[in-house]
CSV table of C-alpha atoms in Angstrom, one decimal:
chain,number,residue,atom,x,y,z
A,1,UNK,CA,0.0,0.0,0.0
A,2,UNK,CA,1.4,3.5,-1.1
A,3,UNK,CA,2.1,5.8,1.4
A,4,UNK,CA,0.4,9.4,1.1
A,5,UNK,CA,1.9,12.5,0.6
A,6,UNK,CA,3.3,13.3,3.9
A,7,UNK,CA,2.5,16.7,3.8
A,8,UNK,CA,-1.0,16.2,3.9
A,9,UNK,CA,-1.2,14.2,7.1
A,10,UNK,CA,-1.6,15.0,10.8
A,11,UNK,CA,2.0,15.8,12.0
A,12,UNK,CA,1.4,15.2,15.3
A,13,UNK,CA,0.3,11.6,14.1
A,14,UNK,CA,1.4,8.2,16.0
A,15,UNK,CA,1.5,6.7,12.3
A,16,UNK,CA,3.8,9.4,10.7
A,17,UNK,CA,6.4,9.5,13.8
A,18,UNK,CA,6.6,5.4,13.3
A,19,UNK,CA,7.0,6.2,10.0
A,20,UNK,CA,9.8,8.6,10.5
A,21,UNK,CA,11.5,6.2,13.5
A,22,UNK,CA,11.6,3.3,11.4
A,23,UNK,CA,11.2,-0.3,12.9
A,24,UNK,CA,14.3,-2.3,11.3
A,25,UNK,CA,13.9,-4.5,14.6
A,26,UNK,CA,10.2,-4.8,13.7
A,27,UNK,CA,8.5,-3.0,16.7
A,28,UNK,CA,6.9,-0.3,17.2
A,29,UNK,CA,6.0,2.0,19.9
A,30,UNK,CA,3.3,0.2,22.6
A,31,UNK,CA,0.0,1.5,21.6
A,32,UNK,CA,0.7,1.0,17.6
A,33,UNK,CA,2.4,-2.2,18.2
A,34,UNK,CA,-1.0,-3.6,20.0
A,35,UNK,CA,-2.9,-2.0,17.0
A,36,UNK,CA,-0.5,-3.8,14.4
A,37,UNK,CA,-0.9,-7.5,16.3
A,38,UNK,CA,-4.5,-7.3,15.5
A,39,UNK,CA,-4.7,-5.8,12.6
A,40,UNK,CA,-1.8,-8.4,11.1
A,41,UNK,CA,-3.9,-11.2,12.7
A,42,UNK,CA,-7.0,-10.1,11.0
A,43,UNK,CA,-5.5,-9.4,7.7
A,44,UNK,CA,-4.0,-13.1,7.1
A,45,UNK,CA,-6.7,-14.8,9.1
A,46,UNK,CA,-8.3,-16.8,6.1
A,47,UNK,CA,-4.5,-17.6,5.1
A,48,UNK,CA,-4.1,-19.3,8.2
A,49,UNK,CA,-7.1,-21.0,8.2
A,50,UNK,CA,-5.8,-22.9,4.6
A,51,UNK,CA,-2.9,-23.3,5.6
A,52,UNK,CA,-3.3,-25.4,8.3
A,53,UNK,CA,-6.3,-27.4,7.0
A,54,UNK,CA,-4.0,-27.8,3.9
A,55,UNK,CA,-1.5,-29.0,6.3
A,56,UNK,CA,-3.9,-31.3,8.0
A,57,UNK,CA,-4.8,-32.9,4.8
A,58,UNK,CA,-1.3,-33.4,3.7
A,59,UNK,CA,-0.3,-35.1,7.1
A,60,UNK,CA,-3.2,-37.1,6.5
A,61,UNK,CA,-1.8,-38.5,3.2
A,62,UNK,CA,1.5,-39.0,5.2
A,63,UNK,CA,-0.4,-40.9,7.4
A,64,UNK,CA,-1.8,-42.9,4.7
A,65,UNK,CA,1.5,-43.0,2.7
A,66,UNK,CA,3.2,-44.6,5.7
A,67,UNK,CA,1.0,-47.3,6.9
A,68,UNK,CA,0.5,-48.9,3.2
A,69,UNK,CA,4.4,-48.2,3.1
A,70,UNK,CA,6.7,-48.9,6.1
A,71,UNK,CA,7.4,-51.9,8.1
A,72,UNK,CA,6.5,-52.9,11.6
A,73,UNK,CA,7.1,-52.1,14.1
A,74,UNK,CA,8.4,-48.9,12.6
A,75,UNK,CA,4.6,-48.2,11.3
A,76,UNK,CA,3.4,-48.1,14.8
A,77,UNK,CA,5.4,-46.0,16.1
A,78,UNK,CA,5.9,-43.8,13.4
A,79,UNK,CA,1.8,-43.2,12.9
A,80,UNK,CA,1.5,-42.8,17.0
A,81,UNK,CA,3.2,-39.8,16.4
A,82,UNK,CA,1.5,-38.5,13.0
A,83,UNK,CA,-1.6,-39.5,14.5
A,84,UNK,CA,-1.1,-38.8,17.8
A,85,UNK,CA,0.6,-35.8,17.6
A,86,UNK,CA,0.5,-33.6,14.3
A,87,UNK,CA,-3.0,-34.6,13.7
A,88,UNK,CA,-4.6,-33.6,16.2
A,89,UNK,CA,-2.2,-30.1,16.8
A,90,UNK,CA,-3.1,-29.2,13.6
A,91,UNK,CA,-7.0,-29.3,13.4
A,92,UNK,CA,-6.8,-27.6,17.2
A,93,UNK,CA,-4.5,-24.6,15.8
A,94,UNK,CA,-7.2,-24.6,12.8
A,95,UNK,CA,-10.3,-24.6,14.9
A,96,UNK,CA,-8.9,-22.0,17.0
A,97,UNK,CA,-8.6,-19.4,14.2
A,98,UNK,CA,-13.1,-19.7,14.4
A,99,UNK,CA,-12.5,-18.3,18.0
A,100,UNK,CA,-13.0,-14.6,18.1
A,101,UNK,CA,-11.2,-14.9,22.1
A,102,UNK,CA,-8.2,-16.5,20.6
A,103,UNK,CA,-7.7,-14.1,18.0
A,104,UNK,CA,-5.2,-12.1,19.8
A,105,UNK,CA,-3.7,-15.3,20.8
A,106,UNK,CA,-3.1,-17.2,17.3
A,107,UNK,CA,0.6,-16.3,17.2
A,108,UNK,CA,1.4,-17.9,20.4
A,109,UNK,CA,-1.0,-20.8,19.5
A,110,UNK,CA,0.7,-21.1,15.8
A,111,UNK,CA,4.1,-20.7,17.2
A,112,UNK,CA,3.4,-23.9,19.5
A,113,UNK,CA,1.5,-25.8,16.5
A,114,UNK,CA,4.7,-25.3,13.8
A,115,UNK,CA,7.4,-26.3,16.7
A,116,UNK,CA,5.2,-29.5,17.5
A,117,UNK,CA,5.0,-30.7,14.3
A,118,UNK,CA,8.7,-29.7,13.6
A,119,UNK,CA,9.4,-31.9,16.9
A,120,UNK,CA,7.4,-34.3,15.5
A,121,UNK,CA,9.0,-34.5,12.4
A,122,UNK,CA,12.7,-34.9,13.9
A,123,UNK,CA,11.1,-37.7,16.0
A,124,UNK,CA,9.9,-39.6,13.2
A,125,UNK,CA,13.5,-39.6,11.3
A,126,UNK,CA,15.0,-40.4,14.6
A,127,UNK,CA,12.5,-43.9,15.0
A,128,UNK,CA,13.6,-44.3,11.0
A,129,UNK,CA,17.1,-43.8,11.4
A,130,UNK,CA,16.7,-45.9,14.6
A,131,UNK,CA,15.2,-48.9,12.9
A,132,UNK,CA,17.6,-48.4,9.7
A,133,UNK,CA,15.2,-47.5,7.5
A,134,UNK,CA,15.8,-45.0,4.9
A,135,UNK,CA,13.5,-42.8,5.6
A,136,UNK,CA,13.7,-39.1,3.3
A,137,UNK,CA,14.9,-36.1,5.3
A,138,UNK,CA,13.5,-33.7,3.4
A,139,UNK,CA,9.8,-33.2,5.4
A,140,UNK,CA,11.3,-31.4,7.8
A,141,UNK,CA,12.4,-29.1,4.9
A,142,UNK,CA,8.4,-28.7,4.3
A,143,UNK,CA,8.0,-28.6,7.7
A,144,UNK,CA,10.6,-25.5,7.7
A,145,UNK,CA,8.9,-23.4,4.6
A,146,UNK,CA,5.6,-24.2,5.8
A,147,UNK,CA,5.7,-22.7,9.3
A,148,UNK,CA,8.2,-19.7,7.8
A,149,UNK,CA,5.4,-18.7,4.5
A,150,UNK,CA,2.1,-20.3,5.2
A,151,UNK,CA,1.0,-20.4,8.8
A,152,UNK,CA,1.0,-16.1,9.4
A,153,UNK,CA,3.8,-16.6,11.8
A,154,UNK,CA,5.6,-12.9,12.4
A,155,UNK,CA,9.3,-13.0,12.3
A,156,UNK,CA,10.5,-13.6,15.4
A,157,UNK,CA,8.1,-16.5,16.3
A,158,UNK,CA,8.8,-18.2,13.0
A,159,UNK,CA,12.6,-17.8,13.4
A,160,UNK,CA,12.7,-19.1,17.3
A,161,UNK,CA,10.4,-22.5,15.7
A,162,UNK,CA,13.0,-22.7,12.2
A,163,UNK,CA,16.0,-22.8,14.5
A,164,UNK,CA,14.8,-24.8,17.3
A,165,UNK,CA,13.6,-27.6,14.9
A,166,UNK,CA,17.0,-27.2,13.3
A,167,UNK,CA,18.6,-28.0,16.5
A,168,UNK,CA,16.6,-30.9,17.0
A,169,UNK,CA,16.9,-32.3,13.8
A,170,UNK,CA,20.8,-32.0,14.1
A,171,UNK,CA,20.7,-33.5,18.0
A,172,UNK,CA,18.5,-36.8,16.5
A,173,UNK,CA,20.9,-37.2,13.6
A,174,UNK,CA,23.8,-37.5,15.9
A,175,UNK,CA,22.1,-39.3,18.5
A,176,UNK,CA,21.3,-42.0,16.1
A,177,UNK,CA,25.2,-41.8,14.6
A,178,UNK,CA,24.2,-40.6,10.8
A,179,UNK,CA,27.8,-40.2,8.8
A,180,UNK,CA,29.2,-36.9,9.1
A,181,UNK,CA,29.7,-36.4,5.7
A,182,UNK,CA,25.2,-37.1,5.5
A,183,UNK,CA,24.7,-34.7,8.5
A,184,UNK,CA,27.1,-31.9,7.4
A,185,UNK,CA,25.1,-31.8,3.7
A,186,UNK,CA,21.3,-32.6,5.7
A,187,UNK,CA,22.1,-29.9,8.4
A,188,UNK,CA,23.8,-27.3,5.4
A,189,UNK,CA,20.5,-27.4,3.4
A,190,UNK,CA,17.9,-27.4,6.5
A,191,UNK,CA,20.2,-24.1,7.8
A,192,UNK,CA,19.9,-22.5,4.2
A,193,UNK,CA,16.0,-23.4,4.5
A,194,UNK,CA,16.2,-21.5,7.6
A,195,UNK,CA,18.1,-18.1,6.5
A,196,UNK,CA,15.8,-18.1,2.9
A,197,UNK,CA,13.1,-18.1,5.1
A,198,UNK,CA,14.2,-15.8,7.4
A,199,UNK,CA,14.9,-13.4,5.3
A,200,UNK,CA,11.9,-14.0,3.1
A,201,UNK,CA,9.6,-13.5,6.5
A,202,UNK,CA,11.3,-10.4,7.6
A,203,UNK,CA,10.4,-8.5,4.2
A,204,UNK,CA,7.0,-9.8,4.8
A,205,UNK,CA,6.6,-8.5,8.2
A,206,UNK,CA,8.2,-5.4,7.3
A,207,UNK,CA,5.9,-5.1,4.4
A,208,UNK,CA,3.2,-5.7,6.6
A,209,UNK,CA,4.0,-3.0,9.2
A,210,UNK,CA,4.4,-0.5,6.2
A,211,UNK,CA,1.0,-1.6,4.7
A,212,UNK,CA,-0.2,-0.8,8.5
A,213,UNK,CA,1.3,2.6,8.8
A,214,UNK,CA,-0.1,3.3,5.2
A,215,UNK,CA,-3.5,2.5,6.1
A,216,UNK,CA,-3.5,3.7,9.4
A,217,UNK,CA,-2.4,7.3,8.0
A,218,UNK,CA,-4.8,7.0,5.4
A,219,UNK,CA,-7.5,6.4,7.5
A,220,UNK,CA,-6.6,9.1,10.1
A,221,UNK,CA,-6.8,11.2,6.3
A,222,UNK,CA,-10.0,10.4,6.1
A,223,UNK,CA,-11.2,10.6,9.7
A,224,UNK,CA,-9.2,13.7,10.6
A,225,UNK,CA,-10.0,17.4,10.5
A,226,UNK,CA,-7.1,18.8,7.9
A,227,UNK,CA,-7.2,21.9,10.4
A,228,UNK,CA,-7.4,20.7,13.5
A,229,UNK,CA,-5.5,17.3,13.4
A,230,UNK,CA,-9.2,16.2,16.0
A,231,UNK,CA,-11.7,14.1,14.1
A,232,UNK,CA,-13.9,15.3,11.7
A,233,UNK,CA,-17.8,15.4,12.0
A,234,UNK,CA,-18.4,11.9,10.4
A,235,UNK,CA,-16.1,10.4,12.3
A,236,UNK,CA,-16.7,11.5,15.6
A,237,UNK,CA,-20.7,10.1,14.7
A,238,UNK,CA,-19.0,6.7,13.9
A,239,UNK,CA,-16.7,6.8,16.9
A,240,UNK,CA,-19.2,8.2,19.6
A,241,UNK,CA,-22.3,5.9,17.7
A,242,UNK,CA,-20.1,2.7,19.2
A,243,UNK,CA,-19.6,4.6,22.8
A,244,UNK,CA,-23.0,5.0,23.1
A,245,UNK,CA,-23.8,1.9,22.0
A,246,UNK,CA,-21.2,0.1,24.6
A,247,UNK,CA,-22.0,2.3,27.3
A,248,UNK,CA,-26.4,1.2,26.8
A,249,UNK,CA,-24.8,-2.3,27.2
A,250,UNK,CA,-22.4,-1.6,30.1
A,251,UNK,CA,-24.7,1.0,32.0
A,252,UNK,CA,-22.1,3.6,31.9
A,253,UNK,CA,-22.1,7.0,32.2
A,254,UNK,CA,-21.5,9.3,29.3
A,255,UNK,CA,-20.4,13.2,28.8
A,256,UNK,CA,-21.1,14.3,25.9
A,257,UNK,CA,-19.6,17.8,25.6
A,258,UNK,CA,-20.4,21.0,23.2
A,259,UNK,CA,-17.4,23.9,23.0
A,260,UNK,CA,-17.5,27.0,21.3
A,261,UNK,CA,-14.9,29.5,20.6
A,262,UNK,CA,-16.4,32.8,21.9
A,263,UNK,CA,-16.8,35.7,19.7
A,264,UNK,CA,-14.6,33.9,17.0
A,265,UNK,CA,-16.2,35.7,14.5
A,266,UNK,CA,-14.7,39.4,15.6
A,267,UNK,CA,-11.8,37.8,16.6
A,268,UNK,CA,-11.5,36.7,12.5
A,269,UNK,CA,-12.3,39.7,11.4
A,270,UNK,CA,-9.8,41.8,13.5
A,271,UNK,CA,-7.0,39.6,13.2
A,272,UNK,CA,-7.3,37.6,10.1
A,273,UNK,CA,-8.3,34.0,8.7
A,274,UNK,CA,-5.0,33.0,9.0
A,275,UNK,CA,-4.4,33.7,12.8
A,276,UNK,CA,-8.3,32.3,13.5
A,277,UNK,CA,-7.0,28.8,11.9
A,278,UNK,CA,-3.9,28.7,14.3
A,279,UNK,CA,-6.1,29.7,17.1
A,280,UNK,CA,-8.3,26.8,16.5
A,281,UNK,CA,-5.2,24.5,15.9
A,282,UNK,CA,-3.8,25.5,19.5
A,283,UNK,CA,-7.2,25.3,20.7
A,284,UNK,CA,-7.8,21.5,19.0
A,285,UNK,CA,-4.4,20.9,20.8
A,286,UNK,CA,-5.6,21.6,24.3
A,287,UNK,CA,-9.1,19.6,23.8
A,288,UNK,CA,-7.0,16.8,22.1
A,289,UNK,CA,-4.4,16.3,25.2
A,290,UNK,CA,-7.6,15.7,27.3
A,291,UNK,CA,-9.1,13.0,25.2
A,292,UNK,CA,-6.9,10.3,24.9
A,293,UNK,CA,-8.7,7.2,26.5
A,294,UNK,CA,-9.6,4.4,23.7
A,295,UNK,CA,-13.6,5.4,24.1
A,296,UNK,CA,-13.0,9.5,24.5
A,297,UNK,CA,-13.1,11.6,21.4
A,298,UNK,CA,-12.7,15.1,20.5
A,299,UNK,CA,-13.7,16.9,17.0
A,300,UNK,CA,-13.9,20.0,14.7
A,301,UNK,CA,-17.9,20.0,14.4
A,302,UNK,CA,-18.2,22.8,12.2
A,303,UNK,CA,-16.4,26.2,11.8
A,304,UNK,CA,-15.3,27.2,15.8
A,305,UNK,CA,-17.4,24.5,17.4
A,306,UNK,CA,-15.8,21.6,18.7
A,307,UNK,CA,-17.6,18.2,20.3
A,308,UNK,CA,-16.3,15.7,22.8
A,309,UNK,CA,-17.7,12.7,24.1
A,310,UNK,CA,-15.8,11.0,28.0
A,311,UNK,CA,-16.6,7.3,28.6
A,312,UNK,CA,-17.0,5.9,32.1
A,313,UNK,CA,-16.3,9.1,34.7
A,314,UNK,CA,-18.4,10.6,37.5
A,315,UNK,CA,-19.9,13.9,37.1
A,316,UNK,CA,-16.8,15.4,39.1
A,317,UNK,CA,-14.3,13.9,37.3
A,318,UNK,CA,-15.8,15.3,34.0
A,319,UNK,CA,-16.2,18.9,35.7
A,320,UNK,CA,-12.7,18.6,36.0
A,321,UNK,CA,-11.0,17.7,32.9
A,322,UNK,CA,-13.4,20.6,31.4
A,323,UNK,CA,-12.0,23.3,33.5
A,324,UNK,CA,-8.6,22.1,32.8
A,325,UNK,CA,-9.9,22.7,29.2
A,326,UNK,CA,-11.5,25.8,29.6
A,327,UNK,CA,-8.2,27.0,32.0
A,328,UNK,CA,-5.9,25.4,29.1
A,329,UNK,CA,-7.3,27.3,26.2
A,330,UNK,CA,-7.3,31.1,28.0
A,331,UNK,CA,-4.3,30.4,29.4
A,332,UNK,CA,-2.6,30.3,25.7
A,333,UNK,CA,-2.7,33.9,26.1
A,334,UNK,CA,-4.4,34.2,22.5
A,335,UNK,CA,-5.0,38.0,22.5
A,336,UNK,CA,-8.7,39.1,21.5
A,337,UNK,CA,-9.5,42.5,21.9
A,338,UNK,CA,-13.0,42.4,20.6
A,339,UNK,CA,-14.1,39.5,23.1
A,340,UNK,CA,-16.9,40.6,25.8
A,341,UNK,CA,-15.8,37.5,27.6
A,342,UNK,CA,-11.8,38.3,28.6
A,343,UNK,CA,-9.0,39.9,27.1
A,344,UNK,CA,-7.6,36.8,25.4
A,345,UNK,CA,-9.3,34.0,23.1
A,346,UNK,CA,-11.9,31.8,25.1
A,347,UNK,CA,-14.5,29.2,25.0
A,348,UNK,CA,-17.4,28.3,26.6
A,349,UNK,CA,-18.4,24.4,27.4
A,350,UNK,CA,-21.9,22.4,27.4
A,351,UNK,CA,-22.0,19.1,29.0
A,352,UNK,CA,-24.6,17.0,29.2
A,353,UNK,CA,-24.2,14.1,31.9
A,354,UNK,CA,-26.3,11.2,31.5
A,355,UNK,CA,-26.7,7.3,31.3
A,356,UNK,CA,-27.4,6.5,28.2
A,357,UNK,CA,-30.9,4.4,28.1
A,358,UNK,CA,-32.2,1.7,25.4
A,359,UNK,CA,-35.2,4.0,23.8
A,360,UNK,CA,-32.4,7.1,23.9
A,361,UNK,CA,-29.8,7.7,21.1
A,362,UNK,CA,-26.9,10.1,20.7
A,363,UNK,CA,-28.6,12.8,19.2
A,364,UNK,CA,-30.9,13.8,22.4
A,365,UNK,CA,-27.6,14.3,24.5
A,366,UNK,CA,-26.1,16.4,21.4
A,367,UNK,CA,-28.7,18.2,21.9
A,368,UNK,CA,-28.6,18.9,25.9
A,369,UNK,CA,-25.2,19.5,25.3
A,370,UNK,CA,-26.8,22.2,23.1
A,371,UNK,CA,-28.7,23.3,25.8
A,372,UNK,CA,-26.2,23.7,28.1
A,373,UNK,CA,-24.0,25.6,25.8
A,374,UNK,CA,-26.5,27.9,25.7
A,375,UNK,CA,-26.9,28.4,28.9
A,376,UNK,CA,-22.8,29.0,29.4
A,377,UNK,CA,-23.2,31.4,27.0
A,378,UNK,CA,-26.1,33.5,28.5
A,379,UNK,CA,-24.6,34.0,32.0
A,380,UNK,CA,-21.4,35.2,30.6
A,381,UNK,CA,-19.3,32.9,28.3
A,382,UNK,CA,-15.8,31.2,29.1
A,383,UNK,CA,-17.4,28.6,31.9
A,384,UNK,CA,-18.9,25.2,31.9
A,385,UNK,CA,-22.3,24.4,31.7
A,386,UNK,CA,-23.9,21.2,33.0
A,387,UNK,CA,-27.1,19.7,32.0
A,388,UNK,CA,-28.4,16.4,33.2
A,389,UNK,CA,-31.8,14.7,31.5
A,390,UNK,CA,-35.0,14.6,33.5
A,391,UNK,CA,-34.9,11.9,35.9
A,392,UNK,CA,-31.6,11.6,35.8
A,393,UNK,CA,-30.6,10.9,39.6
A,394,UNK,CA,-27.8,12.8,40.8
């Protein structure tokens, strides 16, 4: 995926300062890196789910292949462990990709799936070798490529299975007293196995993490006020939508905030468009800092109105943070001699406090927020307003 023009993007974004970082050790910083884990899982999810039910089916034909094939006892105890072992490792890593819980979980889960059956493979040339019976090498070799390309393993997971299985295979070959000349030329092509597809799974991942930076700073393109660097209109209806709709289902409370820049209108006309855009942009700036939580939110809602929505915090709590805000923004020192409010720039705040019920929806506390704006603005500007709905207990 193509990067935008960089230009164009929020420059305070999380996306662009990963992007300018770099991750040549494949990380990134702890909040984008949690994002990425999901986002990689979700993206190569059906992959993983044919690979390993490919993989099943081929183990199957193994299992097959071998019992029509090798001898006893060496059938025995060589389908034990296909049966016994990769079998059944196999369908349990593929029926956990249907779990929605063990989604944030499949890299641990395929991690331990593609060492088993790499195990499991050394094992089985160990019995061979044991009972003299020249049994082809190369599966681990499948084994190795499959785990590295097919099962949506990240580099670091796939590596530590590659190389541990290449240990193992090298510790059975000894233990059973293969030649050295056999073990130098089994181990020297199982090792190149390992670097090609070390290399080849790095360039995936880091094309992965790139593809994830690209959408993530498209998205935030699309979702962001150019302005302001808060979310847009749309978004914030999207965004604050799925608060509401998780705080109906958790019985939370909900702020849900209206701000307005007072007397921005003079304050444009007397100073210029170009110094009322950096005044909203410091503005946006001081709202931003005080919605960061996962379900908070903050947005440009039209012109010099701005919106916020808190998740999950008593009355208080919310009084607070929009005091700091209120503090924040006249303390910027933003001089406005037209304002009937205060010498500086200012803005005035509506909240409307409330539990959101099952027959309400977003729009009636937009619109107490509304009311409470109004009232701010009647008794004087640059304060908080609170509304709360009728019958809402205090």
């Amino acid at each position: 995926m193509k990067l935008p023009h960089l230009e164009w993007v929020n420059q305070d974004s999380p996306y662009l300062r990963q992007h300018q970082q770099g991750f040549r050790l494949l990380q990134f910083d702890d909040e984008l890196e949690q994002a990425f884990k999901l986002y990689h899982a979700d993206l190569l999810l059906r992959r993983m789910r044919w690979a390993l039910l490919v993989a099943t089916l081929i183990a199957l034909v193994f299992v097959l292949v071998d019992a029509l094939n090798l001898p006893d006892p060496l059938r025995g105890q060589i389908l034990s462990v296909r049966i016994g072992v990769i079998q059944p490792v196999l369908l349990l890593a593929w029926l956990a990709t249907y779990r929605r819980g063990l989604r944030q979980h499949l890299q641990l889960i395929g991690g331990i799936a593609s060492l088993l059956c790499g195990l499991a493979v050394a094992s089985i040339i160990g019995l061979a070798r044991h009972h003299h019976f020249a049994l082809p090498y190369e599966g681990i070799i499948l084994v190795t490529v499959f785990f590295y390309f097919m099962v949506n393993l990240r580099f670091t997971t796939a590596v530590l299975c590659g190389w541990l299985v290449f240990v193992a295979y090298v510790a059975v070959e000894v233990a059973t007293g293969l030649t050295a000349d056999l073990l130098v030329s089994n181990a020297l092509f199982l090792g190149l196995a390992n670097i090609i597809g070390s290399v080849g799974c790095y360039s995936l991942e880091h094309a992965a993490r790139q593809n994830f930076i690209a959408h993530g700073l498209l998205q935030e393109l699309a979702e962001k006020d150019f302005l302001t660097g808060l979310l847009n209109r749309r978004a914030f209806s999207e965004r604050a939508e799925r608060s509401w709709r998780q705080a109906q289902r958790e019985k939370q409370a909900l702020g849900v905030v209206m701000m307005d820049v007072d007397f921005f209108k003079r304050y444009n006309d007397h100073y210029g468009h170009a110094a009322g855009d950096e005044a909203l942009r410091l503005i946006a700036k001081v709202i931003g800092e005080h919605a960061r939580r996962p379900l908070d939110c903050a947005a440009r809602y039209g012109g010099e109105e701005f919106v916020g929505i808190w998740y999950g915090l008593s009355e208080a709590q919310l009084l607070v943070i929009l005091e700091a805000i209120r503090s924040g923004i006249e303390a910027l020192g933003l001089s406005h001699a037209y304002s009937d409010a205060a010498g500086v720039v200012t803005v005035s705040l509506g909240l409307a406090y409330l539990t959101p019920q099952s027959h309400q929806g977003l729009g009636e506390a937009l619109r107490l927020a509304d009311v409470a704006l109004y009232l701010a603005k009647e008794q004087g500007r640059n304060r908080v307003m609170a509304k709360r709905q009728e019958g809402e207990a205090k």
